Amino acid sequence: MPIDTTQIAHIVEPSLDAMGYRLVRVALTGTQRPTLQVMAERRDEAAMTVEDCAQISRSISALLDVEDPIAGAYLLEVSSPGIDRPLVRPEDYDRFAGFEARIELDEPLDGRKRFRGRLLGRVEEYVRLIGEAGEVRLPLAAIARAKLILTDDLLAAARPKSAPTH
């Protein structure tokens, strides 16, 4: 029986939210001994620490032990999305507007499935992306995978803000 990662997200998201974290993605990989990957980030946008991941892991483990959505043994892996993070929620395309992204569609659009360019945010149900060939509008519903591309701009934005010096 397939495991519904959406159901798992619904189980763990309220707890993560209450703890001050945002659920980024839930994925299940492997078949013999599956790995449940839970990606989260801090709502205050501070860097994730090992202790953050440990707290999330303890909370999720307890919830999943009670709900038991996965039959059999599995590994739980908790991580942060990293700098070149996946774009999962519609609001991610607005939040990271101005940064470069790689987007892959389920079906070809004008003969292409893969696009790369600078995010311009969303308009209605489309993601705006500007690349070498100009601006394209990609249907949100058709996006299979999307992630930020590691660039100097992204690295600069990810650096911790230093305290003002006097």
GROMACS .gro file of N, CA and C in nm:
model
  498
    1MET      N    1   0.086  -0.119   0.000
    1MET     CA    2   0.000   0.000   0.000
    1MET      C    3   0.090   0.124   0.000
    2PRO      N    4   0.067   0.217  -0.094
    2PRO     CA    5   0.152   0.336  -0.099
    2PRO      C    6   0.133   0.424   0.024
    3ILE      N    7   0.240   0.491   0.061
    3ILE     CA    8   0.237   0.579   0.178
    3ILE      C    9   0.208   0.720   0.131
    4ASP      N   10   0.112   0.784   0.194
    4ASP     CA   11   0.067   0.917   0.155
    4ASP      C   12   0.148   1.022   0.232
    5THR      N   13   0.244   1.084   0.164
    5THR     CA   14   0.326   1.186   0.232
    5THR      C   15   0.244   1.310   0.265
    6THR      N   16   0.135   1.334   0.191
    6THR     CA   17   0.047   1.447   0.224
    6THR      C   18  -0.019   1.424   0.360
    7GLN      N   19  -0.059   1.300   0.386
    7GLN     CA   20  -0.119   1.265   0.515
    7GLN      C   21  -0.016   1.286   0.627
    8ILE      N   22   0.108   1.246   0.602
    8ILE     CA   23   0.213   1.264   0.702
    8ILE      C   24   0.237   1.412   0.728
    9ALA      N   25   0.236   1.492   0.621
    9ALA     CA   26   0.253   1.637   0.637
    9ALA      C   27   0.142   1.694   0.725
   10HIS      N   28   0.018   1.649   0.704
   10HIS     CA   29  -0.094   1.698   0.785
   10HIS      C   30  -0.079   1.658   0.932
   11ILE      N   31  -0.017   1.544   0.957
   11ILE     CA   32   0.004   1.498   1.094
   11ILE      C   33   0.109   1.584   1.165
   12VAL      N   34   0.220   1.613   1.096
   12VAL     CA   35   0.333   1.678   1.164
   12VAL      C   36   0.333   1.830   1.157
   13GLU      N   37   0.266   1.888   1.057
   13GLU     CA   38   0.274   2.033   1.036
   13GLU      C   39   0.224   2.117   1.154
   14PRO      N   40   0.110   2.084   1.216
   14PRO     CA   41   0.066   2.168   1.329
   14PRO      C   42   0.167   2.172   1.445
   15SER      N   43   0.231   2.060   1.473
   15SER     CA   44   0.329   2.055   1.579
   15SER      C   45   0.452   2.139   1.544
   16LEU      N   46   0.500   2.125   1.420
   16LEU     CA   47   0.615   2.205   1.377
   16LEU      C   48   0.583   2.354   1.384
   17ASP      N   49   0.464   2.390   1.339
   17ASP     CA   50   0.422   2.529   1.341
   17ASP      C   51   0.422   2.584   1.484
   18ALA      N   52   0.370   2.506   1.576
   18ALA     CA   53   0.365   2.547   1.717
   18ALA      C   54   0.505   2.562   1.777
   19MET      N   55   0.600   2.485   1.723
   19MET     CA   56   0.738   2.490   1.772
   19MET      C   57   0.818   2.603   1.707
   20GLY      N   58   0.758   2.672   1.608
   20GLY     CA   59   0.828   2.782   1.542
   20GLY      C   60   0.899   2.743   1.413
   21TYR      N   61   0.857   2.632   1.353
   21TYR     CA   62   0.917   2.585   1.228
   21TYR      C   63   0.814   2.582   1.117
   22ARG      N   64   0.862   2.587   0.995
   22ARG     CA   65   0.778   2.576   0.875
   22ARG      C   66   0.816   2.445   0.806
   23LEU      N   67   0.716   2.363   0.776
   23LEU     CA   68   0.741   2.239   0.702
   23LEU      C   69   0.768   2.276   0.557
   24VAL      N   70   0.878   2.229   0.503
   24VAL     CA   71   0.914   2.256   0.364
   24VAL      C   72   0.868   2.141   0.275
   25ARG      N   73   0.904   2.018   0.314
   25ARG     CA   74   0.870   1.904   0.230
   25ARG      C   75   0.875   1.775   0.310
   26VAL      N   76   0.790   1.680   0.271
   26VAL     CA   77   0.793   1.544   0.323
   26VAL      C   78   0.811   1.453   0.202
   27ALA      N   79   0.911   1.365   0.206
   27ALA     CA   80   0.934   1.272   0.096
   27ALA      C   81   0.968   1.136   0.153
   28LEU      N   82   0.936   1.032   0.078
   28LEU     CA   83   0.968   0.896   0.118
   28LEU      C   84   1.052   0.833   0.008
   29THR      N   85   1.169   0.782   0.047
   29THR     CA   86   1.258   0.719  -0.051
   29THR      C   87   1.291   0.577  -0.007
   30GLY      N   88   1.325   0.494  -0.103
   30GLY     CA   89   1.363   0.356  -0.073
   30GLY      C   90   1.243   0.266  -0.057
   31THR      N   91   1.268   0.135  -0.068
   31THR     CA   92   1.158   0.040  -0.055
   31THR      C   93   1.185  -0.065   0.052
   32GLN      N   94   1.306  -0.121   0.056
   32GLN     CA   95   1.337  -0.225   0.155
   32GLN      C   96   1.324  -0.169   0.297
   33ARG      N   97   1.398  -0.065   0.323
   33ARG     CA   98   1.388   0.006   0.452
   33ARG      C   99   1.370   0.153   0.416
   34PRO      N  100   1.244   0.197   0.401
   34PRO     CA  101   1.219   0.333   0.354
   34PRO      C  102   1.274   0.441   0.448
   35THR      N  103   1.308   0.554   0.389
   35THR     CA  104   1.352   0.670   0.466
   35THR      C  105   1.248   0.780   0.449
   36LEU      N  106   1.195   0.827   0.560
   36LEU     CA  107   1.102   0.939   0.559
   36LEU      C  108   1.185   1.065   0.579
   37GLN      N  109   1.189   1.149   0.476
   37GLN     CA  110   1.266   1.272   0.482
   37GLN      C  111   1.171   1.388   0.512
   38VAL      N  112   1.201   1.458   0.621
   38VAL     CA  113   1.123   1.575   0.659
   38VAL      C  114   1.216   1.695   0.655
   39MET      N  115   1.181   1.792   0.572
   39MET     CA  116   1.261   1.913   0.557
   39MET      C  117   1.184   2.028   0.621
   40ALA      N  118   1.251   2.101   0.709
   40ALA     CA  119   1.186   2.212   0.779
   40ALA      C  120   1.282   2.329   0.792
   41GLU      N  121   1.226   2.445   0.820
   41GLU     CA  122   1.307   2.565   0.842
   41GLU      C  123   1.246   2.645   0.956
   42ARG      N  124   1.328   2.730   1.014
   42ARG     CA  125   1.281   2.814   1.124
   42ARG      C  126   1.194   2.926   1.069
   43ARG      N  127   1.085   2.956   1.136
   43ARG     CA  128   0.996   3.065   1.094
   43ARG      C  129   1.064   3.201   1.108
   44ASP      N  130   1.158   3.213   1.203
   44ASP     CA  131   1.228   3.340   1.221
   44ASP      C  132   1.341   3.358   1.120
   45GLU      N  133   1.356   3.260   1.029
   45GLU     CA  134   1.455   3.260   0.922
   45GLU      C  135   1.600   3.254   0.969
   46ALA      N  136   1.620   3.222   1.097
   46ALA     CA  137   1.755   3.199   1.148
   46ALA      C  138   1.803   3.064   1.093
   47ALA      N  139   1.933   3.043   1.098
   47ALA     CA  140   1.989   2.917   1.049
   47ALA      C  141   1.944   2.801   1.137
   48MET      N  142   1.918   2.687   1.073
   48MET     CA  143   1.883   2.566   1.147
   48MET      C  144   2.008   2.509   1.212
   49THR      N  145   1.991   2.455   1.332
   49THR     CA  146   2.102   2.393   1.403
   49THR      C  147   2.075   2.243   1.417
   50VAL      N  148   2.175   2.171   1.459
   50VAL     CA  149   2.157   2.028   1.486
   50VAL      C  150   2.051   2.009   1.595
   51GLU      N  151   2.051   2.097   1.695
   51GLU     CA  152   1.951   2.087   1.802
   51GLU      C  153   1.809   2.110   1.749
   52ASP      N  154   1.793   2.203   1.653
   52ASP     CA  155   1.661   2.222   1.590
   52ASP      C  156   1.614   2.091   1.527
   53CYS      N  157   1.703   2.028   1.450
   53CYS     CA  158   1.668   1.902   1.384
   53CYS      C  159   1.636   1.793   1.486
   54ALA      N  160   1.710   1.790   1.596
   54ALA     CA  161   1.685   1.690   1.700
   54ALA      C  162   1.549   1.712   1.766
   55GLN      N  163   1.514   1.838   1.794
   55GLN     CA  164   1.382   1.868   1.853
   55GLN      C  165   1.270   1.827   1.758
   56ILE      N  166   1.285   1.860   1.631
   56ILE     CA  167   1.185   1.824   1.532
   56ILE      C  168   1.172   1.672   1.523
   57SER      N  169   1.285   1.603   1.522
   57SER     CA  170   1.286   1.458   1.512
   57SER      C  171   1.211   1.394   1.629
   58ARG      N  172   1.237   1.443   1.751
   58ARG     CA  173   1.169   1.388   1.869
   58ARG      C  174   1.018   1.410   1.860
   59SER      N  175   0.977   1.530   1.819
   59SER     CA  176   0.834   1.562   1.808
   59SER      C  177   0.767   1.476   1.702
   60ILE      N  178   0.829   1.467   1.584
   60ILE     CA  179   0.772   1.390   1.474
   60ILE      C  180   0.765   1.241   1.509
   61SER      N  181   0.870   1.190   1.571
   61SER     CA  182   0.872   1.048   1.610
   61SER      C  183   0.754   1.015   1.700
   62ALA      N  184   0.729   1.101   1.798
   62ALA     CA  185   0.618   1.077   1.891
   62ALA      C  186   0.484   1.080   1.817
   63LEU      N  187   0.466   1.178   1.729
   63LEU     CA  188   0.340   1.188   1.654
   63LEU      C  189   0.319   1.067   1.563
   64LEU      N  190   0.425   1.026   1.494
   64LEU     CA  191   0.412   0.915   1.401
   64LEU      C  192   0.396   0.781   1.473
   65ASP      N  193   0.452   0.770   1.594
   65ASP     CA  194   0.431   0.649   1.673
   65ASP      C  195   0.283   0.633   1.708
   66VAL      N  196   0.216   0.745   1.737
   66VAL     CA  197   0.074   0.741   1.773
   66VAL      C  198  -0.013   0.718   1.649
   67GLU      N  199   0.011   0.796   1.543
   67GLU     CA  200  -0.072   0.788   1.422
   67GLU      C  201  -0.040   0.665   1.338
   68ASP      N  202   0.085   0.621   1.338
   68ASP     CA  203   0.132   0.502   1.267
   68ASP      C  204   0.093   0.498   1.119
   69PRO      N  205   0.130   0.604   1.040
   69PRO     CA  206   0.091   0.606   0.898
   69PRO      C  207   0.179   0.519   0.809
   70ILE      N  208   0.291   0.466   0.863
   70ILE     CA  209   0.383   0.386   0.783
   70ILE      C  210   0.392   0.246   0.843
   71ALA      N  211   0.349   0.148   0.765
   71ALA     CA  212   0.356   0.010   0.813
   71ALA      C  213   0.501  -0.037   0.805
   72GLY      N  214   0.549  -0.099   0.911
   72GLY     CA  215   0.684  -0.152   0.910
   72GLY      C  216   0.788  -0.049   0.954
   73ALA      N  217   0.913  -0.092   0.947
   73ALA     CA  218   1.024  -0.008   0.992
   73ALA      C  219   1.062   0.094   0.885
   74TYR      N  220   1.107   0.209   0.931
   74TYR     CA  221   1.155   0.313   0.841
   74TYR      C  222   1.255   0.399   0.917
   75LEU      N  223   1.335   0.472   0.843
   75LEU     CA  224   1.428   0.568   0.901
   75LEU      C  225   1.368   0.707   0.890
   76LEU      N  226   1.386   0.788   0.993
   76LEU     CA  227   1.340   0.926   0.990
   76LEU      C  228   1.462   1.016   0.973
   77GLU      N  229   1.457   1.101   0.873
   77GLU     CA  230   1.567   1.193   0.845
   77GLU      C  231   1.510   1.335   0.846
   78VAL      N  232   1.561   1.420   0.935
   78VAL     CA  233   1.516   1.558   0.945
   78VAL      C  234   1.630   1.649   0.900
   79SER      N  235   1.598   1.744   0.812
   79SER     CA  236   1.703   1.834   0.764
   79SER      C  237   1.646   1.972   0.735
   80SER      N  238   1.736   2.065   0.714
   80SER     CA  239   1.697   2.198   0.668
   80SER      C  240   1.701   2.197   0.515
   81PRO      N  241   1.635   2.292   0.451
   81PRO     CA  242   1.634   2.292   0.305
   81PRO      C  243   1.767   2.332   0.242
   82GLY      N  244   1.856   2.394   0.317
   82GLY     CA  245   1.984   2.437   0.261
   82GLY      C  246   1.967   2.565   0.179
   83ILE      N  247   2.077   2.616   0.131
   83ILE     CA  248   2.073   2.743   0.058
   83ILE      C  249   2.006   2.725  -0.078
   84ASP      N  250   2.044   2.620  -0.151
   84ASP     CA  251   1.984   2.596  -0.283
   84ASP      C  252   1.862   2.506  -0.267
   85ARG      N  253   1.769   2.555  -0.193
   85ARG     CA  254   1.650   2.484  -0.146
   85ARG      C  255   1.551   2.451  -0.257
   86PRO      N  256   1.470   2.350  -0.232
   86PRO     CA  257   1.359   2.324  -0.325
   86PRO      C  258   1.251   2.430  -0.308
   87LEU      N  259   1.181   2.459  -0.414
   87LEU     CA  260   1.066   2.549  -0.411
   87LEU      C  261   0.944   2.460  -0.414
   88VAL      N  262   0.868   2.459  -0.306
   88VAL     CA  263   0.760   2.362  -0.290
   88VAL      C  264   0.623   2.428  -0.288
   89ARG      N  265   0.609   2.534  -0.210
   89ARG     CA  266   0.480   2.600  -0.194
   89ARG      C  267   0.467   2.716  -0.293
   90PRO      N  268   0.346   2.748  -0.335
   90PRO     CA  269   0.330   2.861  -0.427
   90PRO      C  270   0.397   2.990  -0.377
   91GLU      N  271   0.387   3.016  -0.248
   91GLU     CA  272   0.445   3.140  -0.193
   91GLU      C  273   0.598   3.142  -0.200
   92ASP      N  274   0.662   3.025  -0.216
   92ASP     CA  275   0.808   3.021  -0.230
   92ASP      C  276   0.853   3.100  -0.352
   93TYR      N  277   0.772   3.099  -0.458
   93TYR     CA  278   0.811   3.168  -0.581
   93TYR      C  279   0.808   3.320  -0.564
   94ASP      N  280   0.726   3.368  -0.472
   94ASP     CA  281   0.725   3.511  -0.440
   94ASP      C  282   0.836   3.543  -0.340
   95ARG      N  283   0.850   3.459  -0.239
   95ARG     CA  284   0.949   3.481  -0.133
   95ARG      C  285   1.091   3.487  -0.190
   96PHE      N  286   1.119   3.408  -0.293
   96PHE     CA  287   1.253   3.402  -0.349
   96PHE      C  288   1.264   3.470  -0.485
   97ALA      N  289   1.170   3.560  -0.514
   97ALA     CA  290   1.176   3.638  -0.638
   97ALA      C  291   1.308   3.715  -0.639
   98GLY      N  292   1.369   3.720  -0.756
   98GLY     CA  293   1.498   3.787  -0.771
   98GLY      C  294   1.615   3.689  -0.774
   99PHE      N  295   1.592   3.567  -0.731
   99PHE     CA  296   1.698   3.465  -0.732
   99PHE      C  297   1.680   3.371  -0.851
  100GLU      N  298   1.789   3.307  -0.889
  100GLU     CA  299   1.784   3.213  -1.001
  100GLU      C  300   1.728   3.078  -0.955
  101ALA      N  301   1.652   3.017  -1.045
  101ALA     CA  302   1.591   2.888  -1.014
  101ALA      C  303   1.595   2.797  -1.137
  102ARG      N  304   1.585   2.669  -1.110
  102ARG     CA  305   1.572   2.567  -1.214
  102ARG      C  306   1.436   2.502  -1.191
  103ILE      N  307   1.355   2.499  -1.295
  103ILE     CA  308   1.219   2.446  -1.285
  103ILE      C  309   1.198   2.341  -1.393
  104GLU      N  310   1.142   2.228  -1.352
  104GLU     CA  311   1.110   2.121  -1.446
  104GLU      C  312   0.960   2.096  -1.442
  105LEU      N  313   0.900   2.087  -1.561
  105LEU     CA  314   0.756   2.065  -1.573
  105LEU      C  315   0.723   1.918  -1.596
  106ASP      N  316   0.601   1.880  -1.562
  106ASP     CA  317   0.552   1.744  -1.589
  106ASP      C  318   0.542   1.720  -1.740
  107GLU      N  319   0.490   1.819  -1.811
  107GLU     CA  320   0.466   1.809  -1.955
  107GLU      C  321   0.539   1.924  -2.025
  108PRO      N  322   0.583   1.905  -2.147
  108PRO     CA  323   0.652   2.013  -2.218
  108PRO      C  324   0.562   2.134  -2.242
  109LEU      N  325   0.623   2.252  -2.236
  109LEU     CA  326   0.557   2.378  -2.268
  109LEU      C  327   0.640   2.438  -2.382
  110ASP      N  328   0.577   2.457  -2.496
  110ASP     CA  329   0.649   2.504  -2.615
  110ASP      C  330   0.771   2.417  -2.643
  111GLY      N  331   0.754   2.285  -2.625
  111GLY     CA  332   0.861   2.191  -2.657
  111GLY      C  333   0.968   2.175  -2.551
  112ARG      N  334   0.954   2.240  -2.436
  112ARG     CA  335   1.056   2.232  -2.329
  112ARG      C  336   0.993   2.190  -2.197
  113LYS      N  337   1.070   2.111  -2.122
  113LYS     CA  338   1.028   2.074  -1.986
  113LYS      C  339   1.114   2.142  -1.880
  114ARG      N  340   1.236   2.181  -1.918
  114ARG     CA  341   1.330   2.238  -1.820
  114ARG      C  342   1.354   2.385  -1.849
  115PHE      N  343   1.347   2.466  -1.741
  115PHE     CA  344   1.366   2.609  -1.753
  115PHE      C  345   1.460   2.657  -1.644
  116ARG      N  346   1.539   2.759  -1.677
  116ARG     CA  347   1.629   2.818  -1.580
  116ARG      C  348   1.626   2.969  -1.599
  117GLY      N  349   1.619   3.042  -1.488
  117GLY     CA  350   1.620   3.186  -1.498
  117GLY      C  351   1.595   3.250  -1.363
  118ARG      N  352   1.576   3.383  -1.365
  118ARG     CA  353   1.553   3.459  -1.243
  118ARG      C  354   1.403   3.462  -1.215
  119LEU      N  355   1.367   3.425  -1.092
  119LEU     CA  356   1.226   3.426  -1.052
  119LEU      C  357   1.173   3.569  -1.046
  120LEU      N  358   1.053   3.588  -1.100
  120LEU     CA  359   0.987   3.719  -1.095
  120LEU      C  360   0.860   3.712  -1.011
  121GLY      N  361   0.839   3.602  -0.940
  121GLY     CA  362   0.720   3.586  -0.857
  121GLY      C  363   0.607   3.521  -0.936
  122ARG      N  364   0.486   3.532  -0.879
  122ARG     CA  365   0.369   3.468  -0.939
  122ARG      C  366   0.270   3.572  -0.992
  123VAL      N  367   0.197   3.531  -1.092
  123VAL     CA  368   0.081   3.604  -1.141
  123VAL      C  369  -0.028   3.499  -1.155
  124GLU      N  370  -0.133   3.514  -1.079
  124GLU     CA  371  -0.242   3.417  -1.075
  124GLU      C  372  -0.184   3.278  -1.051
  125GLU      N  373  -0.208   3.182  -1.139
  125GLU     CA  374  -0.161   3.045  -1.119
  125GLU      C  375  -0.036   3.014  -1.199
  126TYR      N  376   0.045   3.117  -1.226
  126TYR     CA  377   0.167   3.102  -1.304
  126TYR      C  378   0.287   3.155  -1.229
  127VAL      N  379   0.402   3.093  -1.255
  127VAL     CA  380   0.531   3.141  -1.204
  127VAL      C  381   0.598   3.215  -1.318
  128ARG      N  382   0.643   3.337  -1.290
  128ARG     CA  383   0.714   3.415  -1.392
  128ARG      C  384   0.864   3.392  -1.374
  129LEU      N  385   0.930   3.366  -1.486
  129LEU     CA  386   1.073   3.337  -1.486
  129LEU      C  387   1.133   3.409  -1.606
  130ILE      N  388   1.245   3.478  -1.584
  130ILE     CA  389   1.311   3.543  -1.698
  130ILE      C  390   1.446   3.479  -1.720
  131GLY      N  391   1.468   3.435  -1.842
  131GLY     CA  392   1.592   3.369  -1.879
  131GLY      C  393   1.649   3.433  -2.004
  132GLU      N  394   1.741   3.363  -2.068
  132GLU     CA  395   1.806   3.415  -2.188
  132GLU      C  396   1.707   3.444  -2.300
  133ALA      N  397   1.602   3.365  -2.310
  133ALA     CA  398   1.504   3.381  -2.417
  133ALA      C  399   1.392   3.477  -2.380
  134GLY      N  400   1.403   3.544  -2.265
  134GLY     CA  401   1.298   3.636  -2.221
  134GLY      C  402   1.212   3.575  -2.112
  135GLU      N  403   1.099   3.638  -2.087
  135GLU     CA  404   1.011   3.595  -1.978
  135GLU      C  405   0.919   3.482  -2.023
  136VAL      N  406   0.903   3.383  -1.933
  136VAL     CA  407   0.806   3.276  -1.954
  136VAL      C  408   0.715   3.270  -1.833
  137ARG      N  409   0.595   3.221  -1.856
  137ARG     CA  410   0.500   3.196  -1.747
  137ARG      C  411   0.474   3.047  -1.744
  138LEU      N  412   0.509   2.987  -1.630
  138LEU     CA  413   0.497   2.843  -1.614
  138LEU      C  414   0.380   2.812  -1.522
  139PRO      N  415   0.287   2.724  -1.565
  139PRO     CA  416   0.172   2.692  -1.480
  139PRO      C  417   0.218   2.622  -1.351
  140LEU      N  418   0.177   2.676  -1.237
  140LEU     CA  419   0.212   2.616  -1.107
  140LEU      C  420   0.174   2.469  -1.103
  141ALA      N  421   0.057   2.436  -1.153
  141ALA     CA  422   0.008   2.298  -1.147
  141ALA      C  423   0.093   2.201  -1.228
  142ALA      N  424   0.173   2.252  -1.323
  142ALA     CA  425   0.253   2.166  -1.409
  142ALA      C  426   0.397   2.147  -1.358
  143ILE      N  427   0.432   2.215  -1.248
  143ILE     CA  428   0.570   2.208  -1.199
  143ILE      C  429   0.593   2.076  -1.126
  144ALA      N  430   0.689   1.999  -1.177
  144ALA     CA  431   0.725   1.870  -1.115
  144ALA      C  432   0.831   1.892  -1.007
  145ARG      N  433   0.932   1.974  -1.038
  145ARG     CA  434   1.041   2.002  -0.945
  145ARG      C  435   1.090   2.144  -0.969
  146ALA      N  436   1.129   2.208  -0.860
  146ALA     CA  437   1.188   2.342  -0.872
  146ALA      C  438   1.282   2.362  -0.755
  147LYS      N  439   1.394   2.430  -0.783
  147LYS     CA  440   1.487   2.460  -0.674
  147LYS      C  441   1.567   2.584  -0.710
  148LEU      N  442   1.615   2.649  -0.605
  148LEU     CA  443   1.702   2.764  -0.625
  148LEU      C  444   1.838   2.715  -0.673
  149ILE      N  445   1.906   2.800  -0.746
  149ILE     CA  446   2.040   2.770  -0.795
  149ILE      C  447   2.139   2.848  -0.709
  150LEU      N  448   2.244   2.780  -0.667
  150LEU     CA  449   2.346   2.843  -0.584
  150LEU      C  450   2.422   2.948  -0.666
  151THR      N  451   2.404   3.075  -0.628
  151THR     CA  452   2.472   3.186  -0.695
  151THR      C  453   2.533   3.276  -0.589
  152ASP      N  454   2.617   3.370  -0.632
  152ASP     CA  455   2.673   3.467  -0.538
  152ASP      C  456   2.564   3.548  -0.469
  153ASP      N  457   2.458   3.585  -0.545
  153ASP     CA  458   2.346   3.660  -0.487
  153ASP      C  459   2.279   3.581  -0.375
  154LEU      N  460   2.257   3.453  -0.400
  154LEU     CA  461   2.191   3.368  -0.300
  154LEU      C  462   2.280   3.351  -0.178
  155LEU      N  463   2.408   3.330  -0.200
  155LEU     CA  464   2.502   3.318  -0.087
  155LEU      C  465   2.504   3.446  -0.004
  156ALA      N  466   2.506   3.561  -0.070
  156ALA     CA  467   2.508   3.689   0.002
  156ALA      C  468   2.381   3.707   0.084
  157ALA      N  469   2.268   3.669   0.028
  157ALA     CA  470   2.141   3.682   0.100
  157ALA      C  471   2.132   3.586   0.218
  158ALA      N  472   2.203   3.474   0.210
  158ALA     CA  473   2.197   3.372   0.316
  158ALA      C  474   2.292   3.401   0.431
  159ARG      N  475   2.387   3.492   0.410
  159ARG     CA  476   2.482   3.524   0.519
  159ARG      C  477   2.407   3.584   0.635
  160PRO      N  478   2.449   3.546   0.757
  160PRO     CA  479   2.385   3.605   0.875
  160PRO      C  480   2.405   3.756   0.876
  161LYS      N  481   2.302   3.824   0.916
  161LYS     CA  482   2.309   3.970   0.926
  161LYS      C  483   2.393   4.003   1.050
  162SER      N  484   2.497   4.081   1.033
  162SER     CA  485   2.581   4.115   1.147
  162SER      C  486   2.518   4.230   1.225
  163ALA      N  487   2.550   4.233   1.351
  163ALA     CA  488   2.497   4.339   1.438
  163ALA      C  489   2.564   4.471   1.399
  164PRO      N  490   2.490   4.581   1.408
  164PRO     CA  491   2.550   4.710   1.373
  164PRO      C  492   2.666   4.742   1.465
  165THR      N  493   2.768   4.801   1.409
  165THR     CA  494   2.885   4.840   1.490
  165THR      C  495   2.882   4.989   1.514
  166HIS      N  496   2.926   5.028   1.631
  166HIS     CA  497   2.927   5.172   1.665
  166HIS      C  498   3.065   5.216   1.698
   0.00000   0.00000   0.00000
